[in-house]
Structures are given as structure tokens and as C-alpha cells.
């Protein structure tokens, strides 16, 4: 510094610089002659020397104005994208070199969502989202080759030696700006990353730490007696305690011991061969047989089931011990799980289930388990809980139908001839109602030949003799009928808890579904035929009970009562069926009666035929009319009562009660003794013998 320099710490600050935008403030160190000239003459000082320290104080200045200032101070060629708009604040507490000031300018742009891309000697200020498409510095090495400000975008290619590049993408993606990409080149196992330079340096260090070789290959240690799931955590704990006691840990990475339950083996990867040898010794000492084990069978155990189905239970256990539970059951086995009906085995012989360490033998209803002794004990505890005697549900259903029919008919008809014998024209006078045997004209003209018979009820008539022939001239008809029906059906079912049961009582009735006849064919021979479909007509009951913990029974019920209408039994289009169906889900207390539904129907029909005018005359008008009335009432109700049977004693008591009830009915319906017909006994069920107490158990 010359003798005319300003005192230390003195800076001349300019409050405004023409063309730099509002709020721009820049301080530079000036030489004394220029300062003295400014002080004496009051004119503007000489231009600042490039490379001199500067102090920044831009307050809400336009971005393009600040960029032009930085270009002037650093000697760079700065180009601003038209989409870059807004203001920025750039302040420094002390003097900075132009390079430091430019780096601070880049940092502030980064916070505003903009960045600078250097290409072909130009620094382009662009939005950050488009920077990766414009260009920038590219480096093909991994050891921090980019010599650029930390807040500037660049692309780096990192080639991996040991780790798979695809595996590192999931680790590095959260560490990279969302607007910047990371891509994998599988051919060279390389990563291509575009991001800010300072973050690229950090990512290079992370990748270098992850891209290391394994000290030893993986080794599988099979166990004969112990359980792999029990030994793995114990070995890891022993290794950690040994490392802490020795004051040294695994170099590079820790020893990994994983249990593979399917083959009962340990998968080990150690830091070095010494650690691997230590793991082998520990596993060998821990894998010892248990006194009083399975003998010559080794790790294969056979469990005979008492109540459960072996095939279904094997599927459940494999799913329970599987890591995910998804590979435990095949689609065929899953369809026959706990939710399927127990009657599915009637379709054919069940095949042994395969796969996994638990298999089922349907012939003996047993499980074959391949497992270590500790794991077998765990499985056996689960099997004992699942192989418990299941409760049963006895379902009593009652279908009661009461019907009453009443009909009444009354009518008077008469016919007379007006005129004398030999007249050229005669007249007829009378009334006629009804059809066929109820009509006076039909009876008069066709009754003599026997083709028409009188209708039901009381028929009173009078005939006149005309030309030697008796002709019906008067007919009175009276009819009153009544009918009633009382149908009671009580289908009963006994089924296991959560198993569907079905009972069908009826007939298999044929229904014509199609036919072919040769109508008018002159050549060839065609045999006419009919296609028939048979359907069950009668009573059908399907029940699936589910017993809750508090004893309440949930019932999924389907009940159908159908019958063929007698008048359509021989119809050309096939018979017509009456059907009553109930399908519902109900909740019933044990032993309680619940009504499922019903039908209350009342029908009335009336018909009157009369001669207008004459039939309206009181009392005398009854001679000129016919009247019929009918009324039909039907009451149908369906009731249901479930009873939970939990043990063998309750099942036997229920069976004995129904047996004695049937036997008593047969005894009371014996025929009366007869000497003329020497058959005086009907079949009767034999007397039940008491069951020993031991036989009544499971």
C-alpha cells in the first residue's frame, strides 16, 4: 500500500450503481488518488479493478441485474433464460473475492429454484427442472474429478466393482434433488447421476463405502437336532459378546447368521475365515440330540389326529409356520379349507398333501412332521388345541301349513216353447247359465247321448214331453263344499360346528326341456325324441351353523318346500310346481325357537249370472239368476330350533331320545288283532342296549 492509502478498514461505499436495479449496493477497495480526487472534485471515482475484494448488499434486486453485475465482476459470460424472473437478496458481512461472491450468487439461485449451467463458455441461468436437459460438466470417474463450484449442476458416471447398481438406486434416490435424475447402465454396472457438485461429492463417498467385496462366501450349516430359528439369535449374541470382550469387532461388516426354517439350516456370512470357524464350532456344540428323543425316526414325527381332518390341518399349519403364509397352500387345498363342507370327501379318495415340512396321510388321518425337537414341541402344542372335539348342532325345523276352502253355488234355469204344433214358427223363452253340466241347454241337447253329465251338487229338473220326446224345461242347482288341510313337516339335521348339512325329502320329477318331431318329412327316417331334466320336488333343508363363544348360534339357512300342481301333472308343456323358499341368516340362542317366516293368505272370489231386471225383483228374482262364491285361507309358518351338543354324552342322550320317540310311535300304531287275517304285528325298532362308559368318550 502506498503512503497515500486510506486508513486500515476504510471502504468507500456507493449507495447506487446505474443500471444495476433498485437496492443494489456494492463496496470496493479504492486507491487513495482516486478517493482524494473524488473528495476534492466531487466527481465519480474511477472504475473498480477486476479481481478486487467486494462486499455484497443486494436487497430485493432483480435477478437479471444481479447476474449482469456478477458477470462484470468475474469476467464470465452470463446468459439469462427468459423464464427466470423475480428478485433476490444477496448480502455478505465482509469482503469476498469474485469467485466467492459468484459461488454465493449460485447458492441463492439454488434456493429460488434456479441454477447455472456452464456450456461452451457460457453460464446459462435456467430453471432447475430444465437444467438436466441443457448440459453441464460430465466426469467419467468416481474420485471427485469435477472442479466447479459446489452449487453448480454436473453429471458424474460412477462404475461399481462389487455391488449391483440397481440395488443402490433405492438407497441413493432419496439423497438426490427430486428434479435431478439417477440412472443405471446394466451393461457396465454403472450409475449416471446429475446433481449439484457438492452433493455429488457426498454421494461418491457413500457409494465407495457400500461398494465393498464380501470377506467370505455364504455358507449353509444344516442342523440335525436343534431348531434353526432358536440357534440363529443365540449364535449372534455369543459372537457379539466375544467381539466386545476381545476389544475388536468384525472388519468391513458384521457377521450375519440367518435361519432357514424350511430346511432347518443356518445361512452364515462372516467377516473372515476365523469368524466362520468360530460359528461352525458354536453351531456344532449347540446342535446336540435331546435325551429321550424320537429314536430312530430322528426329526420325523407322526401325529395321529382324533377329531380334525389331517389334510385341512396340514394346510393350516404350513401357513402358520411359513414366513409369508402365501406359499403354504395350493389353490386346490385352499378351496377345501375350514370353510368348505365336510362332505367334499365323498367325491373321491383324498390324496396326500405334499410340500413343506408338514404332510398329511388321509388313510390314517395323521400328520407327518419333519422338524427339530423344539419346533416339533411347538407344533404339537398347536395341534393339541386344534384337534379338540368340535361341538355339534342339532337343528329342528317345523313347517306348518293350515288351509281352508269354502265354495257355494246356487242357480235356477228354465226353458219353454211358445207356439203350437204345426205352426210355421215357434219361439223359445228361458235362461241358461254356466257351462257343460251346469247349463240347461247342454243337458237338454246332449244329456240323452251321455256325453254331458250333470254338475256336482243337488240338481233338480223338470222335463216336458214334446212330439214324443222329453225336453228339459227346468233346472235348479245347489252346491256347497268345504275343504281343509293341515300339513306338518319336521325335518331334523345334526351337523358339526361351521359345517354345512343338507337333507332332501321328495321326488325326482321329470321336466321336458326340448323335443323334436318329424313333421312332414318325406325322405329319410328321423326318430322323434325329447330331452328331459329331472329336478327334486319336495322338501329341502340346508343349514350351516356357527357357534359363538357365548353359546349363541348363527345359522345360514336355505329351506324349500315344493310340490307339483295336480291339475298340471299331464300337461303338454310339463307340470307346474308350487314352491316356497326361505334363505336367511339368523342368530338364535341355544335351545330357543325362532320363526323364519311365513305366509298368511286369504282369497275371496264371487261370480253372478242373472237376467237383467227380472233378477232384481225381491225373492222372485232368484228364479232368474245363478251365483257362485268361494273363499280360501292359507296359513304357512316355518320355525327352527338349534340345540348345541358339545360332548359324547349329550349326543348319545339326544339320539336315545329320538330313538325311543320313534319306537313308541311304532308300538302305538300296531294293527288290531284279527283271526281272519293272520298278520297282527308291524315292525318295531329293537330296544337299545346301554353303552359302556368307556365307549362314550372320544
XYZ file of C-alpha atoms in Angstrom:
698
model
C 0.000 0.000 0.000
C 1.323 3.489 -0.858
C 1.846 6.250 1.609
C -1.290 7.898 0.361
C -3.526 4.920 1.100
C -6.598 5.196 3.332
C -6.521 4.041 6.944
C -6.994 0.350 7.606
C -10.667 -0.756 7.451
C -11.823 2.226 5.461
C -14.147 1.473 2.492
C -15.890 3.825 0.241
C -19.450 2.568 -0.400
C -21.690 3.569 -3.284
C -25.379 3.616 -2.493
C -26.429 3.216 -6.128
C -24.903 1.870 -9.300
C -26.505 2.913 -12.558
C -28.208 0.013 -14.422
C -27.948 -2.495 -11.520
C -31.559 -2.255 -10.306
C -33.125 -0.846 -7.165
C -31.474 -1.742 -3.924
C -28.066 -2.715 -5.436
C -25.161 -1.907 -3.108
C -21.523 -2.678 -3.789
C -18.366 -1.662 -1.900
C -14.855 -1.892 -3.387
C -11.396 -1.038 -2.083
C -10.182 2.093 -3.878
C -6.753 3.678 -4.211
C -6.057 6.975 -2.430
C -5.587 9.151 -5.516
C -8.988 8.277 -6.798
C -10.501 8.844 -3.361
C -8.798 12.186 -2.964
C -9.909 13.219 -6.426
C -13.493 12.278 -5.565
C -13.252 14.115 -2.256
C -11.803 17.261 -3.810
C -13.791 17.470 -7.028
C -16.932 15.501 -6.027
C -16.854 13.544 -9.287
C -17.430 9.706 -9.682
C -14.379 7.567 -8.821
C -12.531 5.521 -11.418
C -13.775 2.043 -12.423
C -13.146 -0.789 -9.964
C -10.213 -3.023 -10.744
C -11.389 -6.624 -11.653
C -10.419 -9.174 -9.018
C -10.514 -6.748 -6.115
C -12.376 -7.799 -2.913
C -16.016 -6.774 -2.806
C -18.832 -6.644 -0.271
C -22.331 -7.684 -1.395
C -25.522 -5.973 -0.322
C -28.305 -6.661 -2.842
C -31.734 -6.205 -1.281
C -34.686 -7.389 -3.416
C -32.725 -6.739 -6.584
C -33.807 -8.082 -9.933
C -32.150 -11.421 -10.722
C -31.047 -10.358 -14.192
C -29.428 -7.160 -12.807
C -27.503 -9.139 -10.160
C -26.412 -11.654 -12.824
C -25.025 -8.871 -15.053
C -23.128 -7.455 -12.086
C -21.609 -10.893 -11.345
C -20.612 -11.215 -14.991
C -18.818 -7.859 -14.795
C -17.005 -8.705 -11.534
C -15.936 -12.259 -12.543
C -15.405 -11.817 -16.245
C -17.892 -14.600 -17.081
C -20.399 -14.623 -19.906
C -23.773 -14.948 -18.189
C -26.954 -15.636 -20.201
C -30.367 -15.472 -18.514
C -33.272 -17.587 -19.633
C -36.474 -15.524 -20.225
C -38.325 -17.740 -17.753
C -36.048 -16.605 -14.924
C -37.972 -13.829 -13.190
C -38.047 -12.375 -9.709
C -35.863 -10.676 -7.134
C -33.176 -11.891 -4.794
C -31.324 -10.748 -1.678
C -27.553 -11.282 -1.617
C -25.646 -9.905 1.381
C -22.138 -10.556 2.756
C -20.747 -9.419 6.099
C -17.175 -8.995 4.860
C -15.137 -8.591 1.723
C -15.237 -11.519 -0.694
C -13.231 -12.475 -3.725
C -15.173 -12.504 -7.006
C -15.102 -16.317 -7.027
C -16.586 -16.443 -3.520
C -19.187 -13.853 -4.443
C -20.144 -15.848 -7.543
C -20.475 -19.062 -5.509
C -22.752 -17.254 -3.036
C -24.782 -15.996 -6.010
C -25.216 -19.617 -7.183
C -26.309 -20.714 -3.694
C -29.051 -18.078 -3.558
C -30.241 -19.026 -7.063
C -30.478 -22.637 -5.879
C -32.854 -21.657 -3.074
C -35.060 -19.809 -5.580
C -35.390 -22.843 -7.888
C -32.845 -21.677 -10.496
C -29.335 -22.785 -11.326
C -26.405 -22.046 -13.642
C -25.307 -24.483 -16.342
C -21.847 -23.919 -17.890
C -21.672 -24.908 -21.577
C -19.356 -23.674 -24.329
C -18.005 -20.782 -22.263
C -21.448 -19.527 -21.293
C -23.078 -19.613 -17.860
C -26.804 -20.101 -18.504
C -29.224 -19.161 -15.703
C -32.199 -21.525 -16.175
C -34.967 -23.124 -14.056
C -33.641 -26.038 -12.052
C -36.152 -28.525 -13.526
C -34.776 -27.939 -17.069
C -31.090 -27.806 -16.173
C -30.524 -31.538 -16.675
C -31.672 -31.259 -20.294
C -29.378 -28.367 -21.277
C -25.942 -29.744 -20.431
C -23.113 -29.247 -17.993
C -19.842 -30.756 -16.934
C -19.521 -34.554 -17.252
C -16.949 -36.663 -15.410
C -16.353 -40.379 -16.049
C -14.507 -41.094 -12.771
C -15.559 -41.510 -9.164
C -12.842 -39.669 -7.219
C -14.265 -36.131 -7.181
C -12.986 -35.073 -10.627
C -15.274 -32.077 -11.063
C -13.524 -28.788 -10.384
C -16.542 -26.490 -10.209
C -18.484 -24.553 -7.583
C -20.485 -26.762 -5.251
C -23.775 -25.105 -6.205
C -23.429 -25.850 -9.910
C -25.001 -28.804 -11.732
C -22.832 -31.572 -13.159
C -23.129 -35.184 -14.304
C -20.953 -37.938 -12.897
C -20.586 -41.556 -14.075
C -19.714 -43.996 -11.291
C -18.757 -47.569 -12.170
C -19.303 -50.166 -9.432
C -16.989 -53.122 -8.835
C -18.845 -55.324 -6.351
C -22.356 -54.066 -5.579
C -25.218 -54.242 -8.070
C -26.054 -50.790 -9.435
C -29.804 -51.449 -9.306
C -29.572 -52.162 -5.572
C -28.019 -48.756 -4.862
C -30.668 -46.746 -6.699
C -33.175 -47.238 -3.858
C -30.528 -46.065 -1.356
C -29.344 -43.001 -3.313
C -32.623 -41.751 -4.776
C -33.822 -40.038 -1.520
C -30.451 -38.216 -1.305
C -30.772 -36.568 -4.739
C -32.802 -33.481 -5.638
C -36.228 -34.587 -6.996
C -35.615 -32.590 -10.210
C -32.357 -34.432 -10.918
C -32.082 -37.994 -12.295
C -30.171 -41.115 -11.330
C -29.966 -43.865 -13.959
C -28.423 -47.321 -14.226
C -26.463 -48.801 -17.116
C -26.762 -52.577 -16.554
C -24.203 -53.398 -19.267
C -21.328 -51.743 -17.375
C -22.926 -51.845 -13.882
C -22.623 -48.053 -13.656
C -24.600 -45.189 -12.159
C -25.208 -41.936 -14.051
C -26.091 -39.130 -11.607
C -26.903 -35.495 -12.392
C -26.942 -33.213 -9.342
C -25.123 -30.325 -7.669
C -21.378 -30.745 -7.335
C -21.315 -30.645 -3.539
C -23.941 -33.439 -3.371
C -22.044 -35.480 -5.972
C -19.013 -35.425 -3.699
C -21.104 -36.730 -0.815
C -22.697 -39.452 -2.968
C -19.254 -40.590 -4.155
C -18.194 -41.195 -0.554
C -21.408 -43.148 0.208
C -21.019 -45.325 -2.880
C -17.370 -46.007 -2.067
C -18.382 -47.237 1.397
C -21.139 -49.506 0.028
C -19.209 -50.922 -2.935
C -17.067 -53.413 -0.973
C -16.422 -57.092 -1.504
C -17.620 -59.849 0.830
C -14.954 -61.163 3.084
C -16.241 -64.744 2.808
C -18.789 -66.568 0.703
C -22.115 -67.574 2.211
C -22.164 -70.967 3.857
C -25.131 -73.155 4.795
C -24.886 -75.135 8.031
C -27.551 -77.870 8.302
C -28.842 -78.743 11.777
C -29.837 -82.268 12.794
C -31.295 -81.812 16.246
C -31.714 -78.137 17.208
C -34.071 -75.635 15.659
C -32.509 -73.113 13.272
C -34.837 -70.363 14.461
C -33.628 -70.896 18.063
C -29.918 -71.279 17.290
C -29.508 -68.224 14.993
C -30.137 -65.476 17.610
C -28.110 -67.387 20.204
C -25.050 -67.606 17.905
C -25.277 -63.901 17.045
C -25.423 -62.970 20.716
C -22.388 -65.118 21.503
C -20.416 -63.564 18.624
C -21.225 -60.022 19.742
C -20.235 -60.729 23.345
C -16.969 -62.322 22.166
C -16.127 -59.309 19.991
C -16.814 -56.876 22.834
C -14.677 -58.925 25.236
C -11.749 -59.051 22.776
C -11.917 -55.316 22.092
C -12.255 -55.791 18.319
C -15.215 -56.105 16.002
C -15.685 -57.575 12.543
C -13.799 -55.624 9.898
C -15.786 -54.360 6.939
C -19.146 -55.670 8.111
C -20.641 -57.739 10.884
C -21.142 -61.482 10.742
C -24.637 -62.383 9.535
C -26.490 -65.517 10.645
C -29.952 -66.202 9.199
C -32.293 -69.105 9.979
C -33.934 -71.035 7.129
C -36.880 -72.891 8.752
C -37.846 -74.973 5.709
C -34.597 -76.992 5.650
C -33.735 -76.254 9.310
C -30.383 -74.728 8.372
C -28.296 -71.612 9.112
C -27.086 -69.283 6.351
C -23.814 -67.647 7.527
C -21.649 -64.892 6.021
C -18.649 -63.979 8.194
C -16.098 -61.161 8.106
C -13.199 -63.585 7.799
C -12.355 -67.256 7.956
C -11.619 -67.104 11.672
C -15.143 -65.865 12.347
C -16.565 -68.574 10.125
C -14.650 -71.256 12.030
C -15.931 -69.822 15.311
C -19.522 -70.005 14.036
C -19.048 -73.644 12.992
C -17.762 -74.606 16.438
C -20.648 -72.853 18.199
C -23.257 -74.492 15.961
C -21.688 -77.926 16.410
C -21.838 -77.621 20.209
C -25.422 -76.354 20.184
C -26.755 -78.941 17.708
C -26.905 -81.845 20.167
C -29.646 -84.525 20.448
C -32.101 -84.367 23.339
C -32.245 -87.272 25.774
C -35.366 -89.392 25.225
C -35.997 -88.082 21.688
C -37.690 -89.656 18.686
C -35.345 -92.632 18.450
C -34.511 -93.999 15.025
C -37.128 -91.723 13.407
C -34.899 -88.727 14.103
C -36.598 -85.454 13.145
C -39.633 -87.128 11.533
C -42.691 -87.369 13.776
C -46.123 -88.920 13.200
C -49.160 -87.407 14.967
C -52.468 -89.306 14.830
C -55.484 -86.991 14.934
C -58.656 -87.722 16.849
C -61.129 -85.158 15.520
C -59.561 -82.812 12.966
C -59.098 -83.513 9.262
C -55.428 -84.204 8.525
C -55.390 -82.591 5.058
C -57.007 -79.361 6.235
C -54.917 -79.168 9.403
C -51.674 -79.667 7.434
C -52.590 -76.720 5.212
C -53.286 -74.547 8.254
C -50.025 -75.456 9.992
C -47.910 -74.868 6.881
C -49.427 -71.418 6.540
C -48.749 -70.705 10.226
C -45.037 -71.566 10.101
C -44.414 -70.018 6.677
C -42.625 -66.676 6.614
C -45.307 -65.067 4.446
C -48.115 -67.640 4.604
C -48.639 -67.227 0.832
C -46.836 -70.398 -0.271
C -48.335 -72.641 2.356
C -51.401 -73.798 0.453
C -52.134 -74.523 -3.157
C -55.391 -73.251 -4.704
C -56.878 -76.737 -4.540
C -56.025 -77.090 -0.864
C -57.247 -73.616 -0.071
C -60.642 -74.378 -1.582
C -61.019 -77.281 0.809
C -60.141 -75.334 3.932
C -62.119 -74.801 7.072
C -64.860 -73.006 5.201
C -65.673 -75.965 2.925
C -68.205 -78.620 3.744
C -67.187 -81.849 5.336
C -68.980 -83.820 2.646
C -66.449 -82.870 -0.021
C -64.501 -86.071 0.644
C -67.360 -88.184 -0.736
C -66.445 -87.216 -4.321
C -63.361 -89.481 -4.287
C -60.432 -90.618 -2.206
C -58.394 -87.787 -0.727
C -54.794 -87.558 -1.907
C -51.880 -86.973 0.492
C -50.876 -83.329 0.720
C -47.331 -82.599 -0.411
C -44.854 -79.794 0.089
C -43.379 -78.251 3.171
C -42.267 -79.935 6.343
C -45.804 -80.981 7.314
C -47.659 -83.572 5.235
C -50.974 -85.343 5.738
C -51.794 -89.027 5.349
C -55.559 -89.259 4.699
C -55.602 -93.056 5.021
C -54.708 -92.912 8.740
C -55.800 -89.275 9.298
C -52.367 -88.412 10.633
C -49.704 -85.724 10.187
C -46.084 -86.412 9.232
C -43.883 -83.599 10.586
C -40.224 -83.079 9.698
C -38.814 -80.689 12.291
C -36.330 -80.374 15.069
C -37.408 -81.419 18.522
C -38.015 -77.864 19.849
C -40.032 -76.907 16.783
C -41.963 -80.177 16.994
C -42.945 -79.373 20.577
C -44.325 -76.015 19.440
C -46.262 -77.620 16.602
C -47.586 -80.355 18.886
C -48.954 -77.762 21.309
C -50.824 -76.092 18.436
C -52.079 -79.445 17.117
C -53.465 -80.436 20.532
C -55.517 -77.229 20.614
C -56.825 -77.602 17.069
C -57.534 -81.339 17.399
C -60.186 -80.817 20.053
C -63.641 -82.322 19.817
C -65.849 -79.934 17.905
C -69.310 -79.090 19.089
C -72.316 -80.191 17.037
C -75.656 -78.532 16.388
C -78.952 -80.400 16.193
C -81.389 -78.351 14.122
C -85.113 -78.990 14.396
C -87.214 -77.417 11.655
C -91.012 -77.243 11.682
C -93.122 -76.337 8.654
C -96.823 -75.935 9.489
C -99.421 -75.224 6.802
C -103.157 -74.912 7.503
C -105.620 -74.260 4.662
C -109.436 -73.947 4.489
C -111.551 -73.795 1.304
C -115.259 -72.976 1.104
C -117.453 -72.727 -2.019
C -121.207 -72.280 -2.588
C -123.269 -72.228 -5.795
C -126.976 -71.572 -6.443
C -128.801 -71.224 -9.765
C -132.173 -71.750 -11.466
C -132.607 -72.123 -15.218
C -135.689 -72.813 -17.345
C -136.651 -73.127 -20.985
C -140.143 -73.043 -22.633
C -141.648 -73.225 -26.119
C -144.036 -70.574 -27.412
C -146.469 -71.814 -30.086
C -148.500 -74.881 -31.116
C -147.695 -77.970 -33.079
C -147.810 -77.377 -36.796
C -147.054 -73.637 -36.565
C -144.666 -72.395 -39.150
C -142.619 -70.556 -36.476
C -142.283 -71.181 -32.775
C -140.446 -69.243 -30.039
C -138.197 -70.119 -27.129
C -138.149 -68.393 -23.763
C -135.844 -69.144 -20.821
C -132.474 -68.595 -19.138
C -129.233 -70.586 -19.149
C -126.120 -70.092 -17.068
C -122.786 -71.888 -16.691
C -121.107 -74.365 -18.973
C -121.141 -78.113 -19.693
C -123.067 -79.987 -16.996
C -124.211 -76.756 -15.366
C -126.021 -75.375 -18.459
C -129.656 -76.380 -19.153
C -129.311 -76.285 -22.934
C -126.244 -78.560 -22.904
C -128.024 -81.009 -20.648
C -131.170 -80.915 -22.832
C -129.419 -81.469 -26.164
C -126.564 -83.779 -25.167
C -127.683 -85.387 -21.961
C -129.603 -88.132 -23.762
C -126.452 -89.367 -25.513
C -124.482 -89.423 -22.274
C -121.780 -87.079 -23.471
C -122.542 -84.487 -20.783
C -123.155 -85.327 -17.161
C -124.820 -83.038 -14.618
C -122.568 -80.875 -12.463
C -121.755 -81.522 -8.826
C -124.258 -80.808 -6.071
C -128.050 -81.078 -5.989
C -129.607 -80.878 -9.442
C -133.434 -80.605 -9.650
C -135.133 -80.505 -13.052
C -138.426 -80.971 -14.899
C -138.892 -82.222 -18.485
C -141.766 -81.639 -20.921
C -142.831 -84.223 -23.495
C -142.809 -82.727 -26.957
C -143.605 -84.894 -30.044
C -142.857 -87.968 -28.013
C -139.537 -86.607 -26.747
C -138.885 -85.351 -23.233
C -137.150 -81.994 -23.247
C -135.593 -80.491 -20.120
C -137.566 -77.381 -19.315
C -136.461 -76.508 -15.752
C -133.153 -76.942 -13.842
C -132.282 -75.885 -10.286
C -128.772 -76.455 -8.902
C -127.483 -76.171 -5.312
C -123.877 -76.793 -4.204
C -121.882 -76.071 -1.050
C -118.412 -77.529 -0.468
C -115.652 -77.058 2.081
C -112.176 -78.416 2.414
C -109.327 -78.061 4.889
C -105.724 -79.166 5.019
C -103.165 -79.464 7.773
C -99.627 -80.244 6.643
C -96.823 -80.560 9.203
C -93.208 -81.334 8.240
C -90.399 -81.605 10.775
C -87.039 -82.172 9.068
C -84.137 -82.538 11.537
C -80.383 -82.304 10.994
C -77.264 -82.898 13.085
C -74.037 -81.327 11.860
C -70.631 -80.171 13.088
C -69.969 -76.580 14.005
C -69.234 -74.478 10.906
C -70.047 -77.370 8.550
C -72.939 -77.316 6.084
C -75.572 -80.073 6.183
C -78.364 -80.832 3.730
C -81.460 -83.029 3.719
C -83.767 -83.610 0.733
C -87.125 -85.402 1.051
C -89.221 -85.592 -2.095
C -89.398 -86.910 -5.632
C -87.222 -86.539 -8.710
C -89.778 -85.222 -11.219
C -89.052 -85.118 -14.976
C -89.460 -81.819 -16.846
C -89.385 -81.672 -20.644
C -86.712 -79.213 -21.782
C -86.840 -79.872 -25.547
C -88.285 -82.169 -28.208
C -88.089 -82.955 -31.929
C -90.696 -84.481 -34.205
C -90.607 -85.304 -37.915
C -93.430 -83.152 -39.264
C -93.898 -83.697 -42.969
C -90.549 -85.233 -43.911
C -90.904 -87.483 -46.973
C -87.381 -88.867 -47.315
C -85.196 -90.496 -44.720
C -86.145 -91.656 -41.264
C -85.910 -89.350 -38.266
C -86.683 -90.636 -34.794
C -88.590 -88.122 -32.702
C -87.136 -87.545 -29.246
C -87.469 -85.472 -26.075
C -84.865 -84.106 -23.683
C -85.828 -84.340 -20.055
C -84.358 -82.719 -16.955
C -85.133 -84.153 -13.569
C -85.477 -81.897 -10.553
C -86.060 -82.573 -6.883
C -89.577 -81.694 -5.793
C -90.351 -81.918 -2.116
C -88.617 -80.614 0.981
C -85.012 -79.365 1.027
C -83.175 -78.029 4.077
C -79.568 -76.746 4.112
C -78.069 -75.388 7.325
C -74.599 -74.141 8.235
C -74.327 -73.327 11.974
C -71.610 -71.326 13.693
C -71.372 -71.395 17.490
C -70.095 -68.227 19.159
C -68.143 -68.102 22.390
C -71.195 -67.162 24.489
C -73.281 -70.074 23.134
C -75.286 -68.136 20.566
C -75.740 -69.966 17.265
C -75.535 -68.199 13.913
C -77.381 -70.107 11.202
C -77.123 -69.759 7.441
C -80.372 -71.399 6.299
C -81.874 -72.402 2.969
C -85.267 -74.106 3.080
C -87.516 -75.007 0.172
C -90.905 -76.721 0.018
C -92.167 -77.553 -3.471
C -94.952 -79.686 -4.925
C -96.451 -80.482 -8.328
C -99.851 -78.954 -9.061
C -102.117 -81.967 -9.516
C -104.126 -80.464 -12.383
C -100.929 -79.977 -14.460
C -99.361 -83.374 -13.915
C -100.109 -84.460 -17.502
C -99.892 -81.064 -19.181
C -98.297 -80.910 -22.614
C -95.817 -78.234 -21.527
C -94.848 -80.081 -18.390
C -96.105 -79.921 -14.817
C -96.341 -76.754 -12.776
C -94.718 -76.679 -9.348
C -95.651 -74.748 -6.242
C -92.555 -73.505 -4.446
C -91.964 -71.863 -1.085
C -88.359 -70.876 -0.339
C -86.641 -69.198 2.596
C -82.966 -68.208 2.525
C -81.748 -66.266 5.523
C -79.093 -65.800 8.223
C -80.360 -65.719 11.800
C -78.926 -65.559 15.303
C -80.545 -67.869 17.858
C -79.844 -68.741 21.460
C -79.058 -72.357 22.245
C -82.359 -74.266 22.525
C -84.565 -71.290 21.600
C -87.232 -71.325 18.886
C -87.117 -68.738 16.133
C -89.631 -68.116 13.361
C -88.007 -67.833 9.950
C -91.006 -66.562 8.003
C -94.443 -67.476 6.796
C -97.430 -66.766 4.597
C -100.887 -65.612 5.654
C -103.184 -65.624 2.612
C -106.938 -65.030 2.368
C -108.680 -65.179 -1.040
C -112.326 -64.458 -1.941
C -113.995 -64.906 -5.329
C -117.585 -64.240 -6.375
C -119.437 -64.795 -9.663
C -123.038 -63.978 -10.572
C -125.056 -64.575 -13.754
C -128.578 -63.136 -13.999
C -131.352 -61.861 -16.261
C -131.366 -58.063 -16.091
C -134.432 -56.599 -14.461
C -136.140 -59.834 -13.506
C -133.283 -60.950 -11.260
C -133.529 -57.734 -9.245
C -137.090 -58.413 -8.131
C -137.070 -59.355 -4.429
C -137.450 -63.090 -3.771
C -138.962 -63.761 -7.207
C -135.706 -62.664 -8.851
C -133.847 -65.757 -7.596
C -135.591 -67.731 -10.379
C -133.617 -65.780 -12.971
C -130.005 -65.882 -11.720
C -127.082 -68.154 -10.845
C -124.485 -67.237 -8.228
C -121.177 -68.824 -7.040
C -118.872 -67.737 -4.190
C -115.601 -69.173 -2.810
C -113.129 -68.325 -0.056
C -109.662 -69.795 0.570
C -107.421 -69.224 3.579
C -103.818 -70.428 3.845
C -101.550 -70.111 6.883
C -97.917 -71.217 6.441
C -95.234 -70.727 9.114
C -91.655 -72.019 9.373
C -89.969 -72.438 12.770
C -86.457 -73.530 13.723
C -84.766 -74.607 16.922
C -80.995 -75.262 17.239
C -79.528 -77.294 20.095
C -75.778 -77.300 20.778
C -74.340 -80.748 21.526
C -70.852 -80.379 22.994
C -69.820 -83.849 24.150
C -70.430 -87.538 23.543
C -72.856 -87.893 26.458
C -75.125 -85.145 25.126
C -75.011 -86.659 21.626
C -75.939 -90.088 22.963
C -78.771 -88.702 25.095
C -80.246 -86.848 22.128
C -80.001 -89.907 19.896
C -81.632 -92.150 22.532
C -84.493 -89.669 22.959
C -85.286 -89.615 19.243
C -84.883 -93.388 19.020
C -87.373 -94.031 21.821
C -89.772 -91.487 20.300
C -89.797 -93.386 17.014
C -90.071 -96.738 18.775
C -93.062 -95.516 20.811
C -94.823 -94.346 17.621
C -94.365 -97.762 16.048
C -95.676 -99.560 19.124
C -98.796 -97.378 19.263
C -99.621 -97.993 15.598
C -99.858 -101.797 15.835
C -102.807 -103.329 13.897
C -105.768 -104.748 15.759
C -105.769 -108.465 16.290
C -107.699 -110.439 13.686
C -108.325 -114.141 13.345
C -109.310 -113.849 9.700
C -106.101 -112.047 8.652
C -103.204 -113.758 10.471
C -100.835 -110.765 10.333
C -101.168 -108.852 13.568
C -97.741 -107.291 14.107
C -95.986 -104.328 12.466
C -92.184 -103.864 12.604
C -90.857 -102.166 15.764
C -87.358 -100.856 16.484
C -85.406 -103.059 18.908
C -84.694 -101.959 22.453
C -81.470 -100.005 22.879
C -78.735 -101.614 24.918
C -76.826 -99.444 27.403
C -73.484 -98.158 26.091
C -70.409 -98.754 28.312
C -68.914 -95.604 29.831
C -65.548 -96.119 28.083
C -67.201 -96.248 24.658
C -68.876 -92.937 25.130
C -65.616 -90.968 25.101
C -63.795 -89.508 22.190
